[in-house]
Short mmCIF file of C-alpha atoms in Angstrom, two decimals:
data_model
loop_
_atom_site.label_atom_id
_atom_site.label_comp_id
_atom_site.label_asym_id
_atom_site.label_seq_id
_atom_site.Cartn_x
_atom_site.Cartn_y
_atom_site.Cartn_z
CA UNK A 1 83.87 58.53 93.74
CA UNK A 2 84.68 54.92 92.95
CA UNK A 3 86.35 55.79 89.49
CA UNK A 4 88.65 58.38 91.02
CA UNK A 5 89.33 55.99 94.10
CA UNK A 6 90.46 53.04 91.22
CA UNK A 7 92.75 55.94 89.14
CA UNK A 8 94.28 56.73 92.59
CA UNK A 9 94.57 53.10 92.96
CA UNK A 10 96.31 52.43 89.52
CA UNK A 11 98.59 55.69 90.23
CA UNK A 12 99.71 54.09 93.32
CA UNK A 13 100.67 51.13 91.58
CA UNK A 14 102.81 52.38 88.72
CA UNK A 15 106.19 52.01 88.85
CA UNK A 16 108.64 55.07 90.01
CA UNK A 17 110.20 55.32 86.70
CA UNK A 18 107.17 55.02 84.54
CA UNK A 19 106.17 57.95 86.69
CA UNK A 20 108.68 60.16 86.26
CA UNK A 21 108.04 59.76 82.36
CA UNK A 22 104.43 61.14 82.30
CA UNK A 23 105.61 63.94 84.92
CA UNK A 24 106.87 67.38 83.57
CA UNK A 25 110.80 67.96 83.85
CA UNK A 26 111.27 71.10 85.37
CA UNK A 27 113.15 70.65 88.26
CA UNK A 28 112.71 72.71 91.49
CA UNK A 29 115.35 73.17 93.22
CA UNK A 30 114.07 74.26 96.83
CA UNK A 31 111.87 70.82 96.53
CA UNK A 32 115.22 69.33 95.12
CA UNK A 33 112.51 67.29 92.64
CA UNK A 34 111.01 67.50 89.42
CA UNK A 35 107.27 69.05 89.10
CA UNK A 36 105.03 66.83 89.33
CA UNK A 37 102.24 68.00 87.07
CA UNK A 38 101.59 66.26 83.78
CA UNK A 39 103.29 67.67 80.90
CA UNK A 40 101.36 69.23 77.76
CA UNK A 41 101.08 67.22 74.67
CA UNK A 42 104.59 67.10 72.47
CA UNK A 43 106.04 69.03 75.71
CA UNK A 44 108.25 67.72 78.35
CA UNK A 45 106.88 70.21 80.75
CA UNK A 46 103.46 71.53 82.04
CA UNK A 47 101.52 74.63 81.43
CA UNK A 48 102.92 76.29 84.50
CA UNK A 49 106.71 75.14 83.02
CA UNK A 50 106.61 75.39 79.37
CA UNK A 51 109.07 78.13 77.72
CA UNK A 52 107.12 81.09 76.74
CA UNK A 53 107.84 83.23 73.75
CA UNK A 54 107.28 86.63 74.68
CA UNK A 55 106.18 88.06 71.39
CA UNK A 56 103.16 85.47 71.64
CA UNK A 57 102.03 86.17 75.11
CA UNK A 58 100.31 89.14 76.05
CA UNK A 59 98.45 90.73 79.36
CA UNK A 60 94.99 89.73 79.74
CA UNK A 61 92.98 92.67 79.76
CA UNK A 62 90.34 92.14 82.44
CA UNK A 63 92.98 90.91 84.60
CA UNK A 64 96.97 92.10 83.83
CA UNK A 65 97.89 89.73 86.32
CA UNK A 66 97.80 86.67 84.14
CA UNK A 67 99.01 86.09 80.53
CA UNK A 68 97.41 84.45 77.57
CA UNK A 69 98.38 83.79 73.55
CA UNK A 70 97.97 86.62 71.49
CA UNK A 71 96.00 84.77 69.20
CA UNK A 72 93.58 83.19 71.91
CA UNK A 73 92.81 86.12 73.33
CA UNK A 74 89.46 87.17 71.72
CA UNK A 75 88.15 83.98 72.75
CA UNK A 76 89.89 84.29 76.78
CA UNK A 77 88.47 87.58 77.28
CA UNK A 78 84.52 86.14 76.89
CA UNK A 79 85.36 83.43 79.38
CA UNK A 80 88.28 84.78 81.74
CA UNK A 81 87.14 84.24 85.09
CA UNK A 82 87.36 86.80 86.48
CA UNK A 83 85.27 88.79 84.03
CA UNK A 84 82.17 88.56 85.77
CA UNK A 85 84.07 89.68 89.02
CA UNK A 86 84.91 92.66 86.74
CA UNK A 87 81.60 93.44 85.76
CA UNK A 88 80.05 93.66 88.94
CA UNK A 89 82.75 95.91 90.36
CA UNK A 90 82.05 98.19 87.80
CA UNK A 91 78.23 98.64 89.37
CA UNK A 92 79.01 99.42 92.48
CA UNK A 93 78.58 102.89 93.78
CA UNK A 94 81.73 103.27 95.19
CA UNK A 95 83.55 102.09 92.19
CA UNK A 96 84.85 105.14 89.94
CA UNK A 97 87.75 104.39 87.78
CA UNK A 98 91.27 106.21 88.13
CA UNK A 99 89.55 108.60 90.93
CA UNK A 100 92.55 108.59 93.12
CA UNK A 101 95.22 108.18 89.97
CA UNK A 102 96.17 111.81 90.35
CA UNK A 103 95.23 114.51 87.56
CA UNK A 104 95.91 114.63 84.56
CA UNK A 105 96.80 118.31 84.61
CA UNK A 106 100.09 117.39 86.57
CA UNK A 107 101.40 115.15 83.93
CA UNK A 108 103.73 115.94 81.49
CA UNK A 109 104.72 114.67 77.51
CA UNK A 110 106.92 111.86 78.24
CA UNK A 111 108.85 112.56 75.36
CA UNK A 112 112.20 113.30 77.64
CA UNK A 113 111.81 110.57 79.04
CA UNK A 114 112.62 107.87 76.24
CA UNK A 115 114.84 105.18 77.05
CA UNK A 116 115.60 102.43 74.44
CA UNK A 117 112.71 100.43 73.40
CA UNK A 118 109.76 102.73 74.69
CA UNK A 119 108.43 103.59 71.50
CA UNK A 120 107.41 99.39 71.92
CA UNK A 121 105.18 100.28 74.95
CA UNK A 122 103.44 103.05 73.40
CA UNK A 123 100.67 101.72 72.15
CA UNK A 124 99.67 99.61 75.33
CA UNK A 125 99.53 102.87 77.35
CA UNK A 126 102.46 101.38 79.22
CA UNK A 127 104.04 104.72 79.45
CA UNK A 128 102.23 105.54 82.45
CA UNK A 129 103.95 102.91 84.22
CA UNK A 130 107.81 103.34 84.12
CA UNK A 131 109.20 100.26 84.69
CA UNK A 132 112.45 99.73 86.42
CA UNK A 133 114.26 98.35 83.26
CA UNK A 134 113.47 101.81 81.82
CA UNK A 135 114.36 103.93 84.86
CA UNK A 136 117.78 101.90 84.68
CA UNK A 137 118.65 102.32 81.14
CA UNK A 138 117.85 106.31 81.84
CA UNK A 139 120.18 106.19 84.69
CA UNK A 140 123.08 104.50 82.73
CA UNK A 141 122.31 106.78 79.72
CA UNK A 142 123.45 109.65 81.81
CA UNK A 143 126.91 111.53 81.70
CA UNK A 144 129.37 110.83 84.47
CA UNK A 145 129.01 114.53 85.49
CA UNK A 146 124.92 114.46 85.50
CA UNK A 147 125.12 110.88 87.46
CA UNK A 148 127.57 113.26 90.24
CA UNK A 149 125.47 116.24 90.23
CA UNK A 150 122.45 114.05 90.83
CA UNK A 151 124.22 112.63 94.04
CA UNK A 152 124.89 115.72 95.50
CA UNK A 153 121.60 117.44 94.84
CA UNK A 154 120.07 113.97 96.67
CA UNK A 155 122.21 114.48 99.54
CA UNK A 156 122.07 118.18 99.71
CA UNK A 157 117.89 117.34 100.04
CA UNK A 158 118.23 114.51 102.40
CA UNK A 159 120.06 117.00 104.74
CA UNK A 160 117.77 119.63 104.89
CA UNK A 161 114.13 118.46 105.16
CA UNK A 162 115.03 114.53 106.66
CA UNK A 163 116.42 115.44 109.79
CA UNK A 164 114.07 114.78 112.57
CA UNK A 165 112.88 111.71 111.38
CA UNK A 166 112.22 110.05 115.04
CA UNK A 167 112.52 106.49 116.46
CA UNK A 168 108.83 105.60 117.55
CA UNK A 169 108.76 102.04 118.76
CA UNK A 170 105.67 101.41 121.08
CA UNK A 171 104.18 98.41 122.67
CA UNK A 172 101.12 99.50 123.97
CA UNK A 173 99.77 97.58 126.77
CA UNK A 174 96.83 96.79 124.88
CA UNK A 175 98.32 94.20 122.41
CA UNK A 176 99.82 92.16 125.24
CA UNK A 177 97.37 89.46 124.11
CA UNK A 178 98.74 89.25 120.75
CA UNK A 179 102.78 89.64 121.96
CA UNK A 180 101.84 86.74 124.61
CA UNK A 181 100.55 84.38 122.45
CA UNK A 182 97.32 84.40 124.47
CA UNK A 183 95.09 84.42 121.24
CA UNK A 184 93.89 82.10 119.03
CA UNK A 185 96.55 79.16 117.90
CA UNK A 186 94.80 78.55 114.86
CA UNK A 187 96.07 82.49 113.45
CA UNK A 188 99.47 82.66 111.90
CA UNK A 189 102.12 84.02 114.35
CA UNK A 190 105.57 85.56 112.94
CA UNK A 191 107.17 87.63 115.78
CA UNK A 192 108.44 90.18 112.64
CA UNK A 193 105.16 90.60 111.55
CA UNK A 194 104.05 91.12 115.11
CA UNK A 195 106.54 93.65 116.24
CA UNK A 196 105.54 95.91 113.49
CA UNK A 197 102.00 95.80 113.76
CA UNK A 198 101.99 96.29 117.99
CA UNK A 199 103.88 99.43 117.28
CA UNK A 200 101.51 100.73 114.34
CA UNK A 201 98.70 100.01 116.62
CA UNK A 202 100.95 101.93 119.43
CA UNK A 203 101.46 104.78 117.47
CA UNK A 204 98.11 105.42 116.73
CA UNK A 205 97.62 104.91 120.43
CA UNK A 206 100.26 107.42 121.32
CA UNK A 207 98.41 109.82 118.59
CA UNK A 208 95.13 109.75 120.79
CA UNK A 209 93.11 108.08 117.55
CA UNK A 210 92.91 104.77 119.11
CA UNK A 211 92.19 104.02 122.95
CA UNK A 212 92.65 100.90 124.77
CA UNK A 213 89.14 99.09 126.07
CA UNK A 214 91.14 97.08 128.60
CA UNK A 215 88.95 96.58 131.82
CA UNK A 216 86.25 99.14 130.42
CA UNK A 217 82.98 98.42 129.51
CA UNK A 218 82.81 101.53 127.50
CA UNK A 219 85.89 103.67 125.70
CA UNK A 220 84.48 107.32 125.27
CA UNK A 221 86.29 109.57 122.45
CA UNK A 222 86.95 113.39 123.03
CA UNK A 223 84.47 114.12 120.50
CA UNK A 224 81.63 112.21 122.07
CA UNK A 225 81.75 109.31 119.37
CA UNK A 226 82.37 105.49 120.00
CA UNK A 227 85.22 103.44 119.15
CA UNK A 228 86.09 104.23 115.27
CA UNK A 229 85.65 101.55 112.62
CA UNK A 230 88.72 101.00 110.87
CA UNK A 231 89.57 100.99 106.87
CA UNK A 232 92.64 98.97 106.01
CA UNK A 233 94.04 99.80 102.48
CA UNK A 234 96.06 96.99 100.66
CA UNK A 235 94.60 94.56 103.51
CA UNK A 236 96.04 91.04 102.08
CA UNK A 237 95.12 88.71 104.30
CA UNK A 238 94.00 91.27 107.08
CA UNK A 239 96.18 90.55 110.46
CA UNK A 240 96.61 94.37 110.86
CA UNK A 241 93.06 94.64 111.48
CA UNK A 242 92.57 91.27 113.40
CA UNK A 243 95.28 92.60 116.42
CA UNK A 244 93.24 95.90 115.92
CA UNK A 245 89.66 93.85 116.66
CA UNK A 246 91.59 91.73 119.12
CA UNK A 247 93.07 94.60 121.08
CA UNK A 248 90.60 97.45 120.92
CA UNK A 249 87.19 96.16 120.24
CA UNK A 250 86.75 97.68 117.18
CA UNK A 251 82.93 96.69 115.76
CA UNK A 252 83.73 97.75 112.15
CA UNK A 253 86.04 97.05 108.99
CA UNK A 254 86.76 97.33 105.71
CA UNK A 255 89.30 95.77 104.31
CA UNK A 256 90.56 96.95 100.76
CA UNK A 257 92.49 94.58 98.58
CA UNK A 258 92.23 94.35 94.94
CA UNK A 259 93.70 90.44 95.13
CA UNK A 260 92.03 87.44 96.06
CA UNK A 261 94.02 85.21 99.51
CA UNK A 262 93.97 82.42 101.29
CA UNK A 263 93.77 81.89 104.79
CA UNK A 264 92.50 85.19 105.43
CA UNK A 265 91.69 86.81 108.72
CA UNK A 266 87.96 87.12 107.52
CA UNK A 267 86.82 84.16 109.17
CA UNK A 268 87.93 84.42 112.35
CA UNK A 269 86.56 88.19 112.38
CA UNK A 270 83.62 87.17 111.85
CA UNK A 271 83.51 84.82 114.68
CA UNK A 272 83.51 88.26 116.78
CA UNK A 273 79.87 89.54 118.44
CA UNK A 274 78.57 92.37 116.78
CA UNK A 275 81.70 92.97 114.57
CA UNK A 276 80.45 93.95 110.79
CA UNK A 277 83.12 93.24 108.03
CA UNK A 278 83.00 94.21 104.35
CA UNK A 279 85.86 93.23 101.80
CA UNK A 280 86.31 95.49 99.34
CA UNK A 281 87.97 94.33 96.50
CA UNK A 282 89.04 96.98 94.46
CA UNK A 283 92.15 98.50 93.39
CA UNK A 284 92.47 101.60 95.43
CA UNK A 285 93.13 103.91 92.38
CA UNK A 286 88.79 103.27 91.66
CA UNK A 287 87.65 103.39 95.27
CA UNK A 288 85.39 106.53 96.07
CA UNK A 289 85.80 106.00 99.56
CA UNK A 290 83.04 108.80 99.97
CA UNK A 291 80.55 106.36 98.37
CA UNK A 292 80.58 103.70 100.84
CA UNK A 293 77.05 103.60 102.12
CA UNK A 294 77.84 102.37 105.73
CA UNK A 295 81.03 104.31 106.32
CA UNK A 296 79.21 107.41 105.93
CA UNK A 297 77.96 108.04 109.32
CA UNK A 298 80.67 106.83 111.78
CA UNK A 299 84.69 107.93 112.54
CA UNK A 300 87.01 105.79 110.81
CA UNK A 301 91.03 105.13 111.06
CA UNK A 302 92.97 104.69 107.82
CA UNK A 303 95.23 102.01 107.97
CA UNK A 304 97.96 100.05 105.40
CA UNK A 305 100.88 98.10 106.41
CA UNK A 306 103.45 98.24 103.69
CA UNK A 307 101.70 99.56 100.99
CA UNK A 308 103.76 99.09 98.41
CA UNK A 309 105.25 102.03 95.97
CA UNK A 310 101.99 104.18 94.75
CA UNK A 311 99.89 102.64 96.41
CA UNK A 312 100.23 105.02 99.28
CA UNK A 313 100.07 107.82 97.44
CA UNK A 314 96.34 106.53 96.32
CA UNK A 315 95.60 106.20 99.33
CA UNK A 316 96.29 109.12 100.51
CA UNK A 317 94.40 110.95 97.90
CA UNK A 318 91.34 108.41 98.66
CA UNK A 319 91.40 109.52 101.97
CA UNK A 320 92.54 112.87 102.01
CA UNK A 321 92.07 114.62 98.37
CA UNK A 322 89.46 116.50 96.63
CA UNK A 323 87.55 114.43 93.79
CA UNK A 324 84.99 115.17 91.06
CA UNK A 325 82.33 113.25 91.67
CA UNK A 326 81.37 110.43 88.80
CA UNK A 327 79.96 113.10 86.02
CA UNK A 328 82.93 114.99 86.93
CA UNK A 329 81.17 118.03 87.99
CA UNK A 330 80.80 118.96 90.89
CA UNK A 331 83.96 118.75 93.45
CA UNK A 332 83.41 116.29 96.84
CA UNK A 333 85.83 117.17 100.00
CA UNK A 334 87.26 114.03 101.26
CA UNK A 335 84.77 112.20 103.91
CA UNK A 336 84.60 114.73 107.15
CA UNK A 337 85.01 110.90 109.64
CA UNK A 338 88.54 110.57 109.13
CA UNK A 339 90.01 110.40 112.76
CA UNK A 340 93.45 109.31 112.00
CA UNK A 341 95.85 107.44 109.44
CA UNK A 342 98.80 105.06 109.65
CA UNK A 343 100.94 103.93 106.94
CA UNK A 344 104.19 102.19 106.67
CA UNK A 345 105.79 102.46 103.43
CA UNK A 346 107.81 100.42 101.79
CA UNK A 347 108.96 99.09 97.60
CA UNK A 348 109.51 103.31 96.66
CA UNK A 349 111.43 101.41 93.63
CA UNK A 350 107.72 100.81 92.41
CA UNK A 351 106.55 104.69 92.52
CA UNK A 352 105.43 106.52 89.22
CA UNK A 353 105.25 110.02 88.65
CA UNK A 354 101.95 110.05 87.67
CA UNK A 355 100.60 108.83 90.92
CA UNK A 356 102.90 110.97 92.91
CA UNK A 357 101.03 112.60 95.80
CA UNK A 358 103.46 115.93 96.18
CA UNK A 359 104.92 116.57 92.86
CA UNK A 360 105.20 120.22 93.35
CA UNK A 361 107.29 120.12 96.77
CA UNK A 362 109.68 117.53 95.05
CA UNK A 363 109.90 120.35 91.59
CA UNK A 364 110.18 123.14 94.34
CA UNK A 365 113.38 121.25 95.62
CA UNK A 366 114.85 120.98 92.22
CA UNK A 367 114.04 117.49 91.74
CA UNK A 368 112.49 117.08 87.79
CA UNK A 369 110.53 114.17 86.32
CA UNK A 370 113.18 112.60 85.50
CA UNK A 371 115.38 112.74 88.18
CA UNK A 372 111.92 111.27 89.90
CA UNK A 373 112.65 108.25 88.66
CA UNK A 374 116.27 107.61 88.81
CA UNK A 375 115.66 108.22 92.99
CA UNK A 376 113.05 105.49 92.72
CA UNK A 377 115.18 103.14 91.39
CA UNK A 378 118.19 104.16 93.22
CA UNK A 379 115.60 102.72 96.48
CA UNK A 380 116.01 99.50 95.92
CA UNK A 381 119.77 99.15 96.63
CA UNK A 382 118.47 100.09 100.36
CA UNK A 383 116.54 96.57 100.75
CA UNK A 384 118.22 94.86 97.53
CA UNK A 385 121.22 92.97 99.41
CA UNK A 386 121.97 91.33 103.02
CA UNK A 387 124.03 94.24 104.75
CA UNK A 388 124.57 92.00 107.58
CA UNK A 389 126.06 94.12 110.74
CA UNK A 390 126.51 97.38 108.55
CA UNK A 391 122.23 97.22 108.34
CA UNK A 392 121.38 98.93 111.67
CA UNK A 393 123.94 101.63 110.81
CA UNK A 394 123.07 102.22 106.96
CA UNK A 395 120.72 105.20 107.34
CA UNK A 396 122.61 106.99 109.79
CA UNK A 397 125.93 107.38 107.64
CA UNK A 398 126.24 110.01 104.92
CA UNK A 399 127.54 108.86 101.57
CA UNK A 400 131.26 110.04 100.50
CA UNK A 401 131.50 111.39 96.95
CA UNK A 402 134.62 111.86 96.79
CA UNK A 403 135.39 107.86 97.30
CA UNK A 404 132.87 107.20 94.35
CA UNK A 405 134.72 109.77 92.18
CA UNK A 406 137.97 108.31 92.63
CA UNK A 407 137.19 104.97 90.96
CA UNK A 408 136.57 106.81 87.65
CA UNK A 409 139.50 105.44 85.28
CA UNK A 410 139.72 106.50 81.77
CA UNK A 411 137.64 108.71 79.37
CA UNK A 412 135.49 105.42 78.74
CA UNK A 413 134.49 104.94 82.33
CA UNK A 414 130.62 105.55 82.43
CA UNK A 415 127.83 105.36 84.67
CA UNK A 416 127.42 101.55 84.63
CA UNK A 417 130.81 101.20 85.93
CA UNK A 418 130.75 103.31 88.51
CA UNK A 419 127.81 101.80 90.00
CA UNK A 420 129.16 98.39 89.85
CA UNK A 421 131.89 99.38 91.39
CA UNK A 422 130.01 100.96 94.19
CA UNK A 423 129.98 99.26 97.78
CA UNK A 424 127.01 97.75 98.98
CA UNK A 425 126.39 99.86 102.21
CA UNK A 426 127.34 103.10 100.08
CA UNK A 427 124.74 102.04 97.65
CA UNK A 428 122.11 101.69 100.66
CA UNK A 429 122.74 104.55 102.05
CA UNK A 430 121.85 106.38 98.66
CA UNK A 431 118.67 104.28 98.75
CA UNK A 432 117.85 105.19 101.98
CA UNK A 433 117.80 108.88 101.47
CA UNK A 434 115.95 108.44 98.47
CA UNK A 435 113.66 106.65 100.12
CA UNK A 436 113.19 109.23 103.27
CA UNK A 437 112.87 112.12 100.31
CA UNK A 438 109.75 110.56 98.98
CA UNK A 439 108.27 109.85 102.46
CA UNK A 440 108.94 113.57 103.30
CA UNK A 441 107.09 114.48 100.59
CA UNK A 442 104.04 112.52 101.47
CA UNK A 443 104.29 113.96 105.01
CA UNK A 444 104.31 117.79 103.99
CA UNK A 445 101.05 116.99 101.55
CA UNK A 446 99.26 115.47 104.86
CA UNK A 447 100.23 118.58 107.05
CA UNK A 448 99.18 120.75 103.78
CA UNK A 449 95.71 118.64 103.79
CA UNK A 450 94.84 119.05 107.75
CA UNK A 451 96.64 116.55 109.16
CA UNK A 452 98.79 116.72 112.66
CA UNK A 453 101.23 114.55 110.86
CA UNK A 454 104.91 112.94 111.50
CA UNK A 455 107.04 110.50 109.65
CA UNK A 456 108.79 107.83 112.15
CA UNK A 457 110.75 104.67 112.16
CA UNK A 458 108.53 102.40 113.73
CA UNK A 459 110.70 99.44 114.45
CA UNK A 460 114.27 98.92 114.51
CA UNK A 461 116.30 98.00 111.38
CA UNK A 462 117.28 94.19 112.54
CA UNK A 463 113.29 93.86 112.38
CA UNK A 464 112.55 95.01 109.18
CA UNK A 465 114.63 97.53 106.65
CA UNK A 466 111.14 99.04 105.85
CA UNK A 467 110.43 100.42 108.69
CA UNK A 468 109.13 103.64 108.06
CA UNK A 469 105.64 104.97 109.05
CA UNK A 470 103.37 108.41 108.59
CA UNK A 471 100.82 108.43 110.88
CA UNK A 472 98.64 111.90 111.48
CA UNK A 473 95.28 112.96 113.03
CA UNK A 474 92.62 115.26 112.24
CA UNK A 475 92.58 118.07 114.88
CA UNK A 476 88.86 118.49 114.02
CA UNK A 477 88.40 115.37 116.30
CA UNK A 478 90.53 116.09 119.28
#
């Protein structure tokens, strides 16, 4: 303690600019300073800072989400840490790997689907995952004609299945604790946030999944059963849930995330009597949901708030799809508990064909593979720029073809061009209906699977541009 206190001391003590000479000089601009970390030997930056060559650096592994030197790598993978986190996943009973990825029947040879530079990716398997660099290269490698006939068929779809997508925003009179303020000042409040999760919560409400304990001592289901614990799929920090305990008096959670947070609402749940909490972390692609010991016995909601690209679809086939069990024999029905689900979707730009939950009602409509994932990437030009007053209005104006066709000039125009020359709001509006055509999908498989589904919009554009929501129950429970 002394030694550290005495290096503060000397720290303290040096002079500004013999400071700024053992810091690293990457400058930040939101800070509007240099980092202060200390550089790396013969570097004038730090580790976090120091230019990376990208033929040198490659995904760890155990853990994709970090990056180490090619020719360290034998030696990172014995001591990553997160390799013993890895290991014991891997024991659990629930844990069965790529059990919600979707089958490998339904894929295809990727072969048509080559854009410049794929045949790099090959080897790493990273053709399952079609990044957007590679969905925009196919789009741009397209003929002007293709690119037009693409636009129309998306519109033509839009307009027949996306029509009576309803406004659904609720503020049940349960979460007036929560839209008062009258709750604890120590959790994080963002009115946004807030908005979206009250009318989640009110939409399962208005569903008859979830009932209000408000000056009851008891809340008695249809079906005889208790108040339902909940499962929250890509929890993050897990405020979704903590309104949900707050509000109803839920006793039981599970909250899925396959990343590690801080300031979560774990500790604060478990402040609540009799509430039992589990963390599951696990990518949902390798959760048996059916093998979760304790969930076994009691009704359950589903729950995600923005769950981002695929990872709706997974869940969605945890919850709802037919697996083989681990020696891939015998089929297991998805868990008979399920009392209701509520998702709002949102980054579509991130969706993969593989994962895909309805890939035969998208062929049915005419869409292929390939035109798959030019719509996915076409989504992000609904959320990719500030649309200022035009926002609120995007989704509800159609996009003119003719205006788009009329900036072609000269034989060498091509498809790069004309989207560059494209207006912002037209360009959202094609996102938009991309975006809707994907949901629909999702929303036909849940009616096909049981479900008394619907697909909403669950808050108002100025609130959030993703504001999209499936929600369904299981009649079996009403």
């Amino acid at each position: 303690g002394c030694r550290q206190t005495a290096g503060l001391e000397v720290e303290r003590s040096e002079k500004p600019e013999q400071t700024m000479e053992t810091r690293c000089k990457f400058w930040l601009p939101k800070k509007k300073r240099f980092c202060a970390n200390i550089p790396l030997n013969e570097s004038l930056f730090c580790g976090n800072h120091t230019p990376r060559s990208d033929s040198q650096w490659i995904p760890c592994p155990i853990d994709p989400s970090h990056s180490v030197l090619k020719e360290n790598l034998e030696g990172h993978v014995r001591r990553c840490p997160l390799l013993k986190q890895v290991q014991s996943l891997t024991l659990q009973p629930f844990y069965q790997k790529g059990i919600n990825a979707g089958k490998e029947e339904d894929l295809e040879e990727l072969e048509t689907f080559r854009p410049e530079g794929a045949d790099d990716l090959e080897s790493s398997g990273s053709l399952d995952n079609i990044l957007s660099e590679m969905k925009r290269n196919a789009v741009y490698s397209m003929t002007v004609l293709d690119f037009y006939k693409l636009i129309e068929k998306i519109e033509h779809v839009h307009e027949s299945i996306c029509k009576d997508i309803q406004d659904s925003y609720k503020v049940p009179e349960a979460c007036g604790i929560w839209i008062k303020r009258e709750v604890d000042r120590k959790l994080p409040f963002q009115e946004k946030h807030v908005m979206q999760q009250v009318s989640i919560l009110g939409n399962l409400e208005g569903l008859g999944v979830l009932k209000s304990s408000l000056g009851k001592e008891r809340v008695d289901y249809d079906d005889g059963t208790g108040i339902p614990g909940v499962v929250e799929f890509g929890a993050g920090r897990g405020y979704l849930t903590q309104m949900l305990a707050d509000c109803y008096g839920i006793k039981k959670v599970f909250l899925v995330e396959r990343k590690s947070y801080k300031l979560k609402a774990d500790r604060s749940l478990r402040q609540k009597e009799s509430l039992i909490l589990q963390r599951l972390r696990i990518d949902i692609e390798d959760l048996n949901l059916n093998a979760v010991e304790s969930l076994r016995e009691d009704p359950y909601l589903a729950i995600g708030k923005h769950l981002c690209g695929p990872a709706t679809d997974l869940t969605l086939r945890c919850c709802l799809g037919e697996h083989r069990n681990q020696s891939n024999a015998e089929l297991q029905s998805v868990n008979p508990n399920l009392r209701g689900l509520a998702i709002a979707t949102c980054c579509h730009h991130l969706c993969q064909w593989k994962h895909y939950i309805n890939k035969k009602y998208l062929l049915e409509l005419g869409i292929t593979k390939e035109e798959f994932h030019a719509i996915t990437w076409f989504t992000s030009w609904a959320v990719d720029a500030d649309h200022g007053a035009d926002l609120p209005d995007v989704t509800d104006c159609k996009l003119h073809l003719e205006s788009i066709e009329k900036k072609q000039c000269g034989e060498d125009y091509g498809v790069e061009d004309i989207v560059r020359n494209m207006k912002a709001v037209e360009r959202a509006v094609l996102g938009f209906m991309c975006k809707k055509i994907i949901d629909m999908g999702r929303l036909m498989w849940m009616k096909e699977h049981g479900l008394d589904a619907q697909f909403v919009k669950y808050v108002p554009s100025s609130v959030s541009p993703e504001n999209h929501l499936l929600i369904g129950r299981c009649p079996s429970h009403l």
